[in-house]
PDB file of C-alpha atoms and ligand atoms in Angstrom:
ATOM      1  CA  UNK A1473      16.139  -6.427 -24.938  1.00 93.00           C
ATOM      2  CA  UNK A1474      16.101  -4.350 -21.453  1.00 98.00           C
ATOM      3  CA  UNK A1475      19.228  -3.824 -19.629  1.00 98.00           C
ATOM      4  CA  UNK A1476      18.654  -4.044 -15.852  1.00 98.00           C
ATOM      5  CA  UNK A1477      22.303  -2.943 -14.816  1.00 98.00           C
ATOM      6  CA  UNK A1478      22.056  -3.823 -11.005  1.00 98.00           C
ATOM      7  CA  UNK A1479      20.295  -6.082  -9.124  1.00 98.00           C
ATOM      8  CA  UNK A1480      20.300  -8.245  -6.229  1.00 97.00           C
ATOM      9  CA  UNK A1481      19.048 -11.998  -7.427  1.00 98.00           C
ATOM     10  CA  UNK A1482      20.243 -13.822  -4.427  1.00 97.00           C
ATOM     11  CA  UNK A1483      18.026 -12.000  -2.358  1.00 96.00           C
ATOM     12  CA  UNK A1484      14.878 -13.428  -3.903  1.00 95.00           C
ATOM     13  CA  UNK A1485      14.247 -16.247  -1.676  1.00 88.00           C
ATOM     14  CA  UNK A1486      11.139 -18.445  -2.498  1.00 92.00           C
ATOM     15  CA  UNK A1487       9.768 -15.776  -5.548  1.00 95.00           C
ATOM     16  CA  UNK A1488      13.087 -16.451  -7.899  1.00 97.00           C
ATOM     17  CA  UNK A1489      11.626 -18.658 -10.317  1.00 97.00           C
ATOM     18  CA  UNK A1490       8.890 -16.218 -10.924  1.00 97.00           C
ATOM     19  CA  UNK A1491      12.021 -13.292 -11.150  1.00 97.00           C
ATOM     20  CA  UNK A1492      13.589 -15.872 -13.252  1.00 98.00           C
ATOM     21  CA  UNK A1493      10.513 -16.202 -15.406  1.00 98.00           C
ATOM     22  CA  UNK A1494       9.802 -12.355 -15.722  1.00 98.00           C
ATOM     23  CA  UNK A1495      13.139 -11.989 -16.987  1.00 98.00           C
ATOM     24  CA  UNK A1496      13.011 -14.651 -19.627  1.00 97.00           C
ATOM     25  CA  UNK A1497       9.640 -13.194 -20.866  1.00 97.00           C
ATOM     26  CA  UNK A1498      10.235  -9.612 -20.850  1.00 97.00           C
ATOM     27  CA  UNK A1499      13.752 -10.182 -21.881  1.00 96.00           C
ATOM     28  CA  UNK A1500      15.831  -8.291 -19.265  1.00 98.00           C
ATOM     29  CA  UNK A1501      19.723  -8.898 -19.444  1.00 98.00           C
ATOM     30  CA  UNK A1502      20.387  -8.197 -15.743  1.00 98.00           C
ATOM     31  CA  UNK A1503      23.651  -7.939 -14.172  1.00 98.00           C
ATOM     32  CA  UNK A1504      23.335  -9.675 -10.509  1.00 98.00           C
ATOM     33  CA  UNK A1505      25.927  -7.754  -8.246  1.00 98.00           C
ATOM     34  CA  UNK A1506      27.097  -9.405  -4.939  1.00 98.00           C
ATOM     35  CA  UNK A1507      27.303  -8.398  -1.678  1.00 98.00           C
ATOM     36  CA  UNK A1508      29.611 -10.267  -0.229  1.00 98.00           C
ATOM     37  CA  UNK A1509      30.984 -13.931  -0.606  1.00 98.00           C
ATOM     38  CA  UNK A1510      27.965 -15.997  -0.107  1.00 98.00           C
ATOM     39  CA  UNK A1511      25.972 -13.931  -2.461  1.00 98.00           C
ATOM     40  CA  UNK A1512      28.155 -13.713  -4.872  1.00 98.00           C
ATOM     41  CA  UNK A1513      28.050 -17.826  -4.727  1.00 98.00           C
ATOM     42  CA  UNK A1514      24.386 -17.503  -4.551  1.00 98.00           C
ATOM     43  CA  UNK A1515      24.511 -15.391  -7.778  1.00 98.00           C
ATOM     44  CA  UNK A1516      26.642 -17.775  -9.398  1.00 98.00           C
ATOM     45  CA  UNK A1517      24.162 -20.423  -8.949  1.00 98.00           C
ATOM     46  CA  UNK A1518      21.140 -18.375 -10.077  1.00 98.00           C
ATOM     47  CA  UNK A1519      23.591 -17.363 -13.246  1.00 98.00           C
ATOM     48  CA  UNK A1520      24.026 -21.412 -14.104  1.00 97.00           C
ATOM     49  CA  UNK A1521      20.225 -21.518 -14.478  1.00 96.00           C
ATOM     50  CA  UNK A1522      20.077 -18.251 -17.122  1.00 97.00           C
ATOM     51  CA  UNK A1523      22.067 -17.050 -19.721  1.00 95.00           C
ATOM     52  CA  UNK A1524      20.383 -13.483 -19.641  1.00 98.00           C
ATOM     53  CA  UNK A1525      21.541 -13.434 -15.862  1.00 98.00           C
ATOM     54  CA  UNK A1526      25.857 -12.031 -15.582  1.00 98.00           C
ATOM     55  CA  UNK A1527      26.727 -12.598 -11.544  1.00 98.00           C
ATOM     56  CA  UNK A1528      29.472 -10.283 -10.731  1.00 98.00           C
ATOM     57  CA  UNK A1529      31.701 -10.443  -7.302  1.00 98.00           C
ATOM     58  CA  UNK A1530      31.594  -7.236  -5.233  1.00 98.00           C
ATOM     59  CA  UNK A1531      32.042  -6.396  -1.283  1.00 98.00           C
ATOM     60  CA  UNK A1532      29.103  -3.540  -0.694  1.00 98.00           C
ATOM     61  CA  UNK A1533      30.111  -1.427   1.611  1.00 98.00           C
ATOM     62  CA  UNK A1534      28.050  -2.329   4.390  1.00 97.00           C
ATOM     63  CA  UNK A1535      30.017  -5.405   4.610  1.00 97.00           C
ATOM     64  CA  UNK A1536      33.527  -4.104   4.148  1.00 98.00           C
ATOM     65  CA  UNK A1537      34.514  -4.315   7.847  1.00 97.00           C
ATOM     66  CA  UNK A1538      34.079  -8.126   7.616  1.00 98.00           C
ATOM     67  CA  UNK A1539      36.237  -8.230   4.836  1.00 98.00           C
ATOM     68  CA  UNK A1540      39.125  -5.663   5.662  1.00 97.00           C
ATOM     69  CA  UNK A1541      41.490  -7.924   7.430  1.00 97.00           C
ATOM     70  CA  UNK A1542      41.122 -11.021   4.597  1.00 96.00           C
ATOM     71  CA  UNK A1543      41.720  -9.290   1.426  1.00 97.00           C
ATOM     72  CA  UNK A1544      43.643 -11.997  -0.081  1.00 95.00           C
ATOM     73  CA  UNK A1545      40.838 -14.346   0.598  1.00 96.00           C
ATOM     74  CA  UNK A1546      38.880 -12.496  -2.435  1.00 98.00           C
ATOM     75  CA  UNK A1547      41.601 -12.251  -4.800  1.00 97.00           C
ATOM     76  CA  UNK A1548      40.381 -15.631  -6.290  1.00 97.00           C
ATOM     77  CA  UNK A1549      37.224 -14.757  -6.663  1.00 98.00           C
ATOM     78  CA  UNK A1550      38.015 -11.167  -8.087  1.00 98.00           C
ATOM     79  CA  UNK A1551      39.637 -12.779 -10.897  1.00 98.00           C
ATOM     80  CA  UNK A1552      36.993 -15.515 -11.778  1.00 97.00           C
ATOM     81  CA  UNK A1553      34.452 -12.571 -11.614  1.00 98.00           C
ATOM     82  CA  UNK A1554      33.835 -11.393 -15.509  1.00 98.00           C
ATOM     83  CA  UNK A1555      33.562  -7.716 -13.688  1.00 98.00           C
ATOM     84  CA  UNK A1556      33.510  -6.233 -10.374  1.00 98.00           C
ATOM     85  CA  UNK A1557      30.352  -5.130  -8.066  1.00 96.00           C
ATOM     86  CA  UNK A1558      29.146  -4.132  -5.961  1.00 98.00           C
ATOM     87  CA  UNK A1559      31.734  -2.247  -4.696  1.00 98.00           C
ATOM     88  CA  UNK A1560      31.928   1.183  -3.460  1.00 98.00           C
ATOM     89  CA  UNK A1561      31.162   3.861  -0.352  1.00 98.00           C
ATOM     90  CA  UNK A1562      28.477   4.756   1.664  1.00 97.00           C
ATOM     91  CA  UNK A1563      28.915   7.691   4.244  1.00 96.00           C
ATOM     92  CA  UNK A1564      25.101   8.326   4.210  1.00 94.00           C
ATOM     93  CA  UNK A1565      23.543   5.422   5.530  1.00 94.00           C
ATOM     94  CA  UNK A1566      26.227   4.305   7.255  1.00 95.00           C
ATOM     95  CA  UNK A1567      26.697   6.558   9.943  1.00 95.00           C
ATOM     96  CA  UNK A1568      29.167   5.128  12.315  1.00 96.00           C
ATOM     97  CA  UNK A1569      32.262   6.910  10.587  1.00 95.00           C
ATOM     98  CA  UNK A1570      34.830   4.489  12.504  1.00 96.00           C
ATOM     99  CA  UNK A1571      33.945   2.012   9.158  1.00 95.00           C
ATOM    100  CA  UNK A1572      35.014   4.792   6.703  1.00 96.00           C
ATOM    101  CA  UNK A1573      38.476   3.434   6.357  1.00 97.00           C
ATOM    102  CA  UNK A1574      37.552  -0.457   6.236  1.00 97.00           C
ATOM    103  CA  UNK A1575      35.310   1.110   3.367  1.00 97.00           C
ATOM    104  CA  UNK A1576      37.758   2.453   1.464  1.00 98.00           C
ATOM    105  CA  UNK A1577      40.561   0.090   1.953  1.00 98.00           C
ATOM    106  CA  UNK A1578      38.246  -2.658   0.066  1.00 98.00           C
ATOM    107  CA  UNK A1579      37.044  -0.622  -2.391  1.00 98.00           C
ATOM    108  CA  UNK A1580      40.691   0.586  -3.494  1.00 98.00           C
ATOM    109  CA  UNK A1581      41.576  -3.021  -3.171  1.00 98.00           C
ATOM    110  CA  UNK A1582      38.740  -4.153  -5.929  1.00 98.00           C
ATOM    111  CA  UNK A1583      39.514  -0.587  -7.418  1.00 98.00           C
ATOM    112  CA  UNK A1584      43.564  -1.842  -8.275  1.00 98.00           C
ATOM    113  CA  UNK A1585      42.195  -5.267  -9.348  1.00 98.00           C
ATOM    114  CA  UNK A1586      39.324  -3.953 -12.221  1.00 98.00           C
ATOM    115  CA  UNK A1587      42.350  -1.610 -13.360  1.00 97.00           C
ATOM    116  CA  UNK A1588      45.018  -4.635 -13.275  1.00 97.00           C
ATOM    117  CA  UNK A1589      42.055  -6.880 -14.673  1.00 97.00           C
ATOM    118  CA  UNK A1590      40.813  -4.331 -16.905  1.00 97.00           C
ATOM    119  CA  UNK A1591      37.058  -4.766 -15.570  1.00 98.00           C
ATOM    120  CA  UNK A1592      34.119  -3.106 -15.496  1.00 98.00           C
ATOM    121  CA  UNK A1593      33.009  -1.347 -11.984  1.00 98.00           C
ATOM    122  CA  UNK A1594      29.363  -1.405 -10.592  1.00 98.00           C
ATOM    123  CA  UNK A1595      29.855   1.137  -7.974  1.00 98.00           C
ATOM    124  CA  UNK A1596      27.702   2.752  -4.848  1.00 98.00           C
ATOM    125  CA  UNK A1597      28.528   6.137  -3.851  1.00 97.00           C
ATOM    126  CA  UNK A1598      26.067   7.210  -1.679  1.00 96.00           C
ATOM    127  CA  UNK A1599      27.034  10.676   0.471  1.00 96.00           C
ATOM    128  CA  UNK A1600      30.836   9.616  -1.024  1.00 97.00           C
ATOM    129  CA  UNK A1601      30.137  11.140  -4.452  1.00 97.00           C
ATOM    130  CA  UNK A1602      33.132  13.410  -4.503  1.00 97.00           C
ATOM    131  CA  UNK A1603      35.631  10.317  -3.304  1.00 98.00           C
ATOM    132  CA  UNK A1604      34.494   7.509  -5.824  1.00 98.00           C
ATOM    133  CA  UNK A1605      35.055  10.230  -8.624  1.00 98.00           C
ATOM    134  CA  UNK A1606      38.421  11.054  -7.134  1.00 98.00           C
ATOM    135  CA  UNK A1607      39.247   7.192  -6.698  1.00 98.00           C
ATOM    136  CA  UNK A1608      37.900   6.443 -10.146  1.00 98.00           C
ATOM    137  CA  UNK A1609      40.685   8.876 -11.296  1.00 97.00           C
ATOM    138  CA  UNK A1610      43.543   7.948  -9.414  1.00 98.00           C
ATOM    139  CA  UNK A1611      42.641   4.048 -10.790  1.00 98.00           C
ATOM    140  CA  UNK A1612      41.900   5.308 -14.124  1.00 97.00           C
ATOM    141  CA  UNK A1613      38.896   3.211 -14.023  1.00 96.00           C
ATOM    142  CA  UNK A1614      37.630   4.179 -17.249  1.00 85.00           C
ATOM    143  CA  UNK A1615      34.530   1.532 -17.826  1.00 96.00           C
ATOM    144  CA  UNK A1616      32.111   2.439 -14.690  1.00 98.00           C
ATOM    145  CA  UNK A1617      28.529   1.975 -13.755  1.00 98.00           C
ATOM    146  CA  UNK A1618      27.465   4.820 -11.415  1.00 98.00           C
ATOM    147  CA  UNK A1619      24.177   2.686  -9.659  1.00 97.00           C
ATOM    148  CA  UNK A1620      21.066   5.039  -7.964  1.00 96.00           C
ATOM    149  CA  UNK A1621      23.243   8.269  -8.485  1.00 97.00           C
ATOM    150  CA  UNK A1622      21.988  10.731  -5.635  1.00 96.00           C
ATOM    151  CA  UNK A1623      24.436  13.439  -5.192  1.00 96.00           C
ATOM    152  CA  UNK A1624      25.337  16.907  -5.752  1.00 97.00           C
ATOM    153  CA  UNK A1625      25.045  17.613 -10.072  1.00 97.00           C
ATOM    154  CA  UNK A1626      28.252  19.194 -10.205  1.00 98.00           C
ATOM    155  CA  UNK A1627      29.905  16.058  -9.130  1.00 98.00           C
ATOM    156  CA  UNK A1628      27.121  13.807 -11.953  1.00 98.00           C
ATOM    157  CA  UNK A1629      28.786  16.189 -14.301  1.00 98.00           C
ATOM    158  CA  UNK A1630      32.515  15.697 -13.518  1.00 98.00           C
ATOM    159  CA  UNK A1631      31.511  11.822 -13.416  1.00 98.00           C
ATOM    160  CA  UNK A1632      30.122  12.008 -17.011  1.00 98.00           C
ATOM    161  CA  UNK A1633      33.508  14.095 -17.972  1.00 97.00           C
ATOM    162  CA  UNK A1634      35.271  11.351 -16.846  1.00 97.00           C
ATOM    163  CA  UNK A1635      33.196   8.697 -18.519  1.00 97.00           C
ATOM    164  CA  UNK A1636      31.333   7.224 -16.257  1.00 98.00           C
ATOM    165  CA  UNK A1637      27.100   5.415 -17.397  1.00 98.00           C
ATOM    166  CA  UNK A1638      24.550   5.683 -14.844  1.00 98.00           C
ATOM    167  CA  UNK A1639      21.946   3.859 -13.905  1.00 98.00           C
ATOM    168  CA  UNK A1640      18.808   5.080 -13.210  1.00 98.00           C
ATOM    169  CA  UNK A1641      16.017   3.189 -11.279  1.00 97.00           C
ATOM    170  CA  UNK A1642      12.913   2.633  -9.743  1.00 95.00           C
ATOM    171  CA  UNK A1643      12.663   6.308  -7.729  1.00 94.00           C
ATOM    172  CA  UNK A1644      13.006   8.120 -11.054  1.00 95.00           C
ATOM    173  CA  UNK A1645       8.716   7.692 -10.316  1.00 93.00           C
ATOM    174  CA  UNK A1646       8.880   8.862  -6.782  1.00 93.00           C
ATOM    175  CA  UNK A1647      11.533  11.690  -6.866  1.00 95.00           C
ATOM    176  CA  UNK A1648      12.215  14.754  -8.264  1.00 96.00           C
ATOM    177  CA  UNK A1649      15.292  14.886  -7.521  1.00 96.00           C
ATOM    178  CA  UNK A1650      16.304  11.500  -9.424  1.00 97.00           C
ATOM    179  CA  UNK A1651      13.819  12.885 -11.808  1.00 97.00           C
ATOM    180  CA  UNK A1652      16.434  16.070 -11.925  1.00 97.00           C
ATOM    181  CA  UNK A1653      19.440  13.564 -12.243  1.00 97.00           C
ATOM    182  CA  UNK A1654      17.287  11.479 -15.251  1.00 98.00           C
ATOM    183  CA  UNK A1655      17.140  14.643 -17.395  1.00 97.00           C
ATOM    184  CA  UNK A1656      20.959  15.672 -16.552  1.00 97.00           C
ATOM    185  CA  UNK A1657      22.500  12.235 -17.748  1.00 98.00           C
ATOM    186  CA  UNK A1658      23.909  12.497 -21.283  1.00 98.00           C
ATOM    187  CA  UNK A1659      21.620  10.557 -24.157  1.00 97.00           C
ATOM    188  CA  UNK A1660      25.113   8.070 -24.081  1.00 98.00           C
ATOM    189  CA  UNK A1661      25.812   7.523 -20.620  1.00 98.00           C
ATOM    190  CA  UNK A1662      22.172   6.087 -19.439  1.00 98.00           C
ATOM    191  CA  UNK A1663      21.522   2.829 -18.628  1.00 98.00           C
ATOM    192  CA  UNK A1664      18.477   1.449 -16.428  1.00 98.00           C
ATOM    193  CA  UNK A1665      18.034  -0.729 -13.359  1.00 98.00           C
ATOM    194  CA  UNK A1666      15.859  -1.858 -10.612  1.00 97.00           C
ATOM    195  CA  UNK A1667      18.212  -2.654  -7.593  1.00 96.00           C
ATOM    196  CA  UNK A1668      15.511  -5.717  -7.177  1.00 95.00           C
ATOM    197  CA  UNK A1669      14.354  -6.684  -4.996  1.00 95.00           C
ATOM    198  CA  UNK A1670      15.071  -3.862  -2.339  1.00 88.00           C
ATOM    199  CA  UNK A1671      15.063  -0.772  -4.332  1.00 80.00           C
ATOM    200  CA  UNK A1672      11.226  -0.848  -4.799  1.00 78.00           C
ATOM    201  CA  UNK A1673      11.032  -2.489  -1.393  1.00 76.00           C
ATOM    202  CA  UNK A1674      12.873   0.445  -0.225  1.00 78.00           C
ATOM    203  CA  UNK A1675      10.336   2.471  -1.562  1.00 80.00           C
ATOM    204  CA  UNK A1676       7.037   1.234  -1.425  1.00 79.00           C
ATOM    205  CA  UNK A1677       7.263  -1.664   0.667  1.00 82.00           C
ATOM    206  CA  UNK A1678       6.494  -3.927  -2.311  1.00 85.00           C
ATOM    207  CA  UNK A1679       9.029  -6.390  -3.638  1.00 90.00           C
ATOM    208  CA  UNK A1680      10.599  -5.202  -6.501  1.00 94.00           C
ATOM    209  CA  UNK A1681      10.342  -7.359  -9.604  1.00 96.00           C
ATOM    210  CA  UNK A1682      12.244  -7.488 -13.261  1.00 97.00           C
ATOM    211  CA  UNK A1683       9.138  -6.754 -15.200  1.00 96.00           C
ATOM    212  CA  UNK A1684       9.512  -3.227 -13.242  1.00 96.00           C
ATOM    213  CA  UNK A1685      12.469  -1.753 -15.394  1.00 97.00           C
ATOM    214  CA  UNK A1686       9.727  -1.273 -17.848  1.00 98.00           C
ATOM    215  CA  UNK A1687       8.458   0.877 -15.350  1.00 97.00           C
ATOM    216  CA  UNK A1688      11.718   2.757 -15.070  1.00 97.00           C
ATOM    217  CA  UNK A1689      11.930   2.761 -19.003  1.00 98.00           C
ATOM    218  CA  UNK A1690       8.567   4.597 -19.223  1.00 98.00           C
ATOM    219  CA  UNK A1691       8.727   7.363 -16.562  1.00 98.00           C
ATOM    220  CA  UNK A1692      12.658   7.956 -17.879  1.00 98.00           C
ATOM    221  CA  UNK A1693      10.636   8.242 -21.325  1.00 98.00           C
ATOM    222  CA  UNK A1694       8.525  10.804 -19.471  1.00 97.00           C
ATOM    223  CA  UNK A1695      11.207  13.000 -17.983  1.00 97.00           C
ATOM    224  CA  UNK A1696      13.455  13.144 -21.102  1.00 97.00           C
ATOM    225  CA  UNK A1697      10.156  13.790 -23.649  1.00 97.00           C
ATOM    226  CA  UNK A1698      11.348  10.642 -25.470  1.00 97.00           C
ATOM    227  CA  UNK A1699       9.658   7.793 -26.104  1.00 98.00           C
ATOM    228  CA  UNK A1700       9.782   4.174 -23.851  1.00 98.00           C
ATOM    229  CA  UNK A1701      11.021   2.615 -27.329  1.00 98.00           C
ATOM    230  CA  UNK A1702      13.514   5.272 -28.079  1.00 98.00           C
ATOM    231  CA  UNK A1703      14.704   4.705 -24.238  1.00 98.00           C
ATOM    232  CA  UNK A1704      14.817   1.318 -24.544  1.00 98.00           C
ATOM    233  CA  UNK A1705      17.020   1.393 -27.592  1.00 98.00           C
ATOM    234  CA  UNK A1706      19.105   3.795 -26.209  1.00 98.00           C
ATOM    235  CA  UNK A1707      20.024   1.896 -23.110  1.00 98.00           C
ATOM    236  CA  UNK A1708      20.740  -0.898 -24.855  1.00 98.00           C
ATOM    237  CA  UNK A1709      23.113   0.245 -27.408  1.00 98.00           C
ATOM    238  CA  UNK A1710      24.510   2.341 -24.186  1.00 98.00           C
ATOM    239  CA  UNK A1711      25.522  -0.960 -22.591  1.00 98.00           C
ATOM    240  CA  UNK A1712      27.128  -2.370 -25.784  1.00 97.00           C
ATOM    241  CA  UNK A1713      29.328   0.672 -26.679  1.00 97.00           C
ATOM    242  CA  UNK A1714      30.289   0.526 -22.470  1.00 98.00           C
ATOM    243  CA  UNK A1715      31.200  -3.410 -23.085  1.00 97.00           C
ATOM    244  CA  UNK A1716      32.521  -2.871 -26.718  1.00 95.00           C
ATOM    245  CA  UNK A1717      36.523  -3.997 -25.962  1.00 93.00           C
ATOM    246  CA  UNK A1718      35.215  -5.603 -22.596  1.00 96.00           C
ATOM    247  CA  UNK A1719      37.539  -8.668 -22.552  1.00 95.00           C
ATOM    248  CA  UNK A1720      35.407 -10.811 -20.133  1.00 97.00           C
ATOM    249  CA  UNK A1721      32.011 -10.101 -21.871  1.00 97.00           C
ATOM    250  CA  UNK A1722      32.391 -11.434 -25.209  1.00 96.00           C
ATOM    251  CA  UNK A1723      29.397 -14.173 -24.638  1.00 95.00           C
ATOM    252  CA  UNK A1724      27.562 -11.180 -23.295  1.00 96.00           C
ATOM    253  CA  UNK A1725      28.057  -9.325 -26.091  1.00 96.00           C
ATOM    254  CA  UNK A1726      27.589 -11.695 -28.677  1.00 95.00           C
ATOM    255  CA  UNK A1727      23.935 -12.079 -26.849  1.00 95.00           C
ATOM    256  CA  UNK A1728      23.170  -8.653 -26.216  1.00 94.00           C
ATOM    257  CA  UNK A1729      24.143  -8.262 -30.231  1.00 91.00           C
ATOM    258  CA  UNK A1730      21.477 -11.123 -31.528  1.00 84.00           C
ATOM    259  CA  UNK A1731      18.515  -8.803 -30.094  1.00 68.00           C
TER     260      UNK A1731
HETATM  261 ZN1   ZN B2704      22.634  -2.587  -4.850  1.00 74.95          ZN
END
């Protein structure tokens, strides 16, 4: 089985069945992060109609402004949500700085809850490296997916110290600087996704699909001189040691196990 550890299923519109489909036939367990309330209902939905699909309830960062002032509002949600994501920071894209401390403020909020909760965190850190790291620390968040790491190598390094998995993606073809970040990540502390369907869209312009993390599984294969097999099994047994005592993810271990 392929892990695809982030992507965005509520996004797909009128090509979900065919997602849907791919990810049947090619297997892909694929943890479908939210962005925000509605998605995260959306995700829900899509989750009711496969059992190889977990939805997970995050704020993205992007949104957290809308959020800020209703914090409470989520708590519900937070603790139906078998883990949390996606949360997390983004000084890079987001330029207008005046949203920094919404930002934060709901990401320390989810940040308490997956350490109260004892949750897994799917987290974006982009041009906020440094912070998350310091956050994850101060939350002793000790079970955290790092997704599309970017950043400075010093910081991937005190991230794997710490414990953190990362996910690597669909620009692990396009860049040598992911390709830098692919060969730095410890054997146990990979995992693979596709941030479908924007990462590839992102990209390329074309709209990113499940059957793509084979994709990422092969050119990962490349970088590391391993093998797409060897990858494949190493991801996978990745994600079960990262959801070994997981609490909330018995069914999805018990599936991931029968593979
Ligand atoms: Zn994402």
């Amino acid at each position: 089985m392929l892990i695809d550890a982030h992507a965005h299923l509520d996004k797909y519109e009128g090509d979900l069945n065919e997602a849907l489909q791919q990810i049947r036939t090619h297997y892909v367990f694929t943890i479908a992060v939210a962005m925000d309330v509605p998605s995260y209902k959306r995700s829900l939905e899509i989750g009711d109609e496969c059992d190889l699909v977990l939805p997970t309830f995050g704020i993205h960062p992007r949104r957290a402004p809308e959020y800020v002032d209703r914090l409470s509002e989520l708590s519900t949600l937070i603790e139906q949500s078998p883990a949390i994501g996606e949360v997390g920071l983004d000084f890079h894209w987001v330029k207008d700085s005046s949203q920094y401390p919404a930002q934060l403020k709901v990401l320390e909020y989810f940040l308490a809850a997956a350490r109260e909760q004892n949750k897994m965190v799917n987290l974006h850190t982009k041009g906020a490296e440094r912070k998350i790291l310091d956050l994850l620390e101060h939350y002793q968040i000790q079970r955290a997916i790092v997704h599309w790491y970017s950043g400075p190598m010093d910081i991937l390094r005190a991230l794997v110290q710490f414990g953190a998995y990362f996910t690597v993606g669909v620009e692990v073809s396009y860049s040598e600087t992911i390709r830098a970040i692919a060969r730095e990540i410890p054997d146990h502390r990979l995992l693979t996704e596709t941030d479908n369907p924007g990462g590839l869209k992102w990209l390329k312009g074309a709209l990113g699909m499940p059957k793509d993390i084979e994709g990422v599984v092969d050119a990962i294969a490349d970088v590391r001189k391993s093998s797409s097999e060897m990858v494949a099994r190493m991801v996978h047994a990745n994600f079960l040691q990262l959801i070994e005592n997981d609490p909330w993810l018995k069914a999805t271990r018990a599936l991931l196990s029968r593979s």
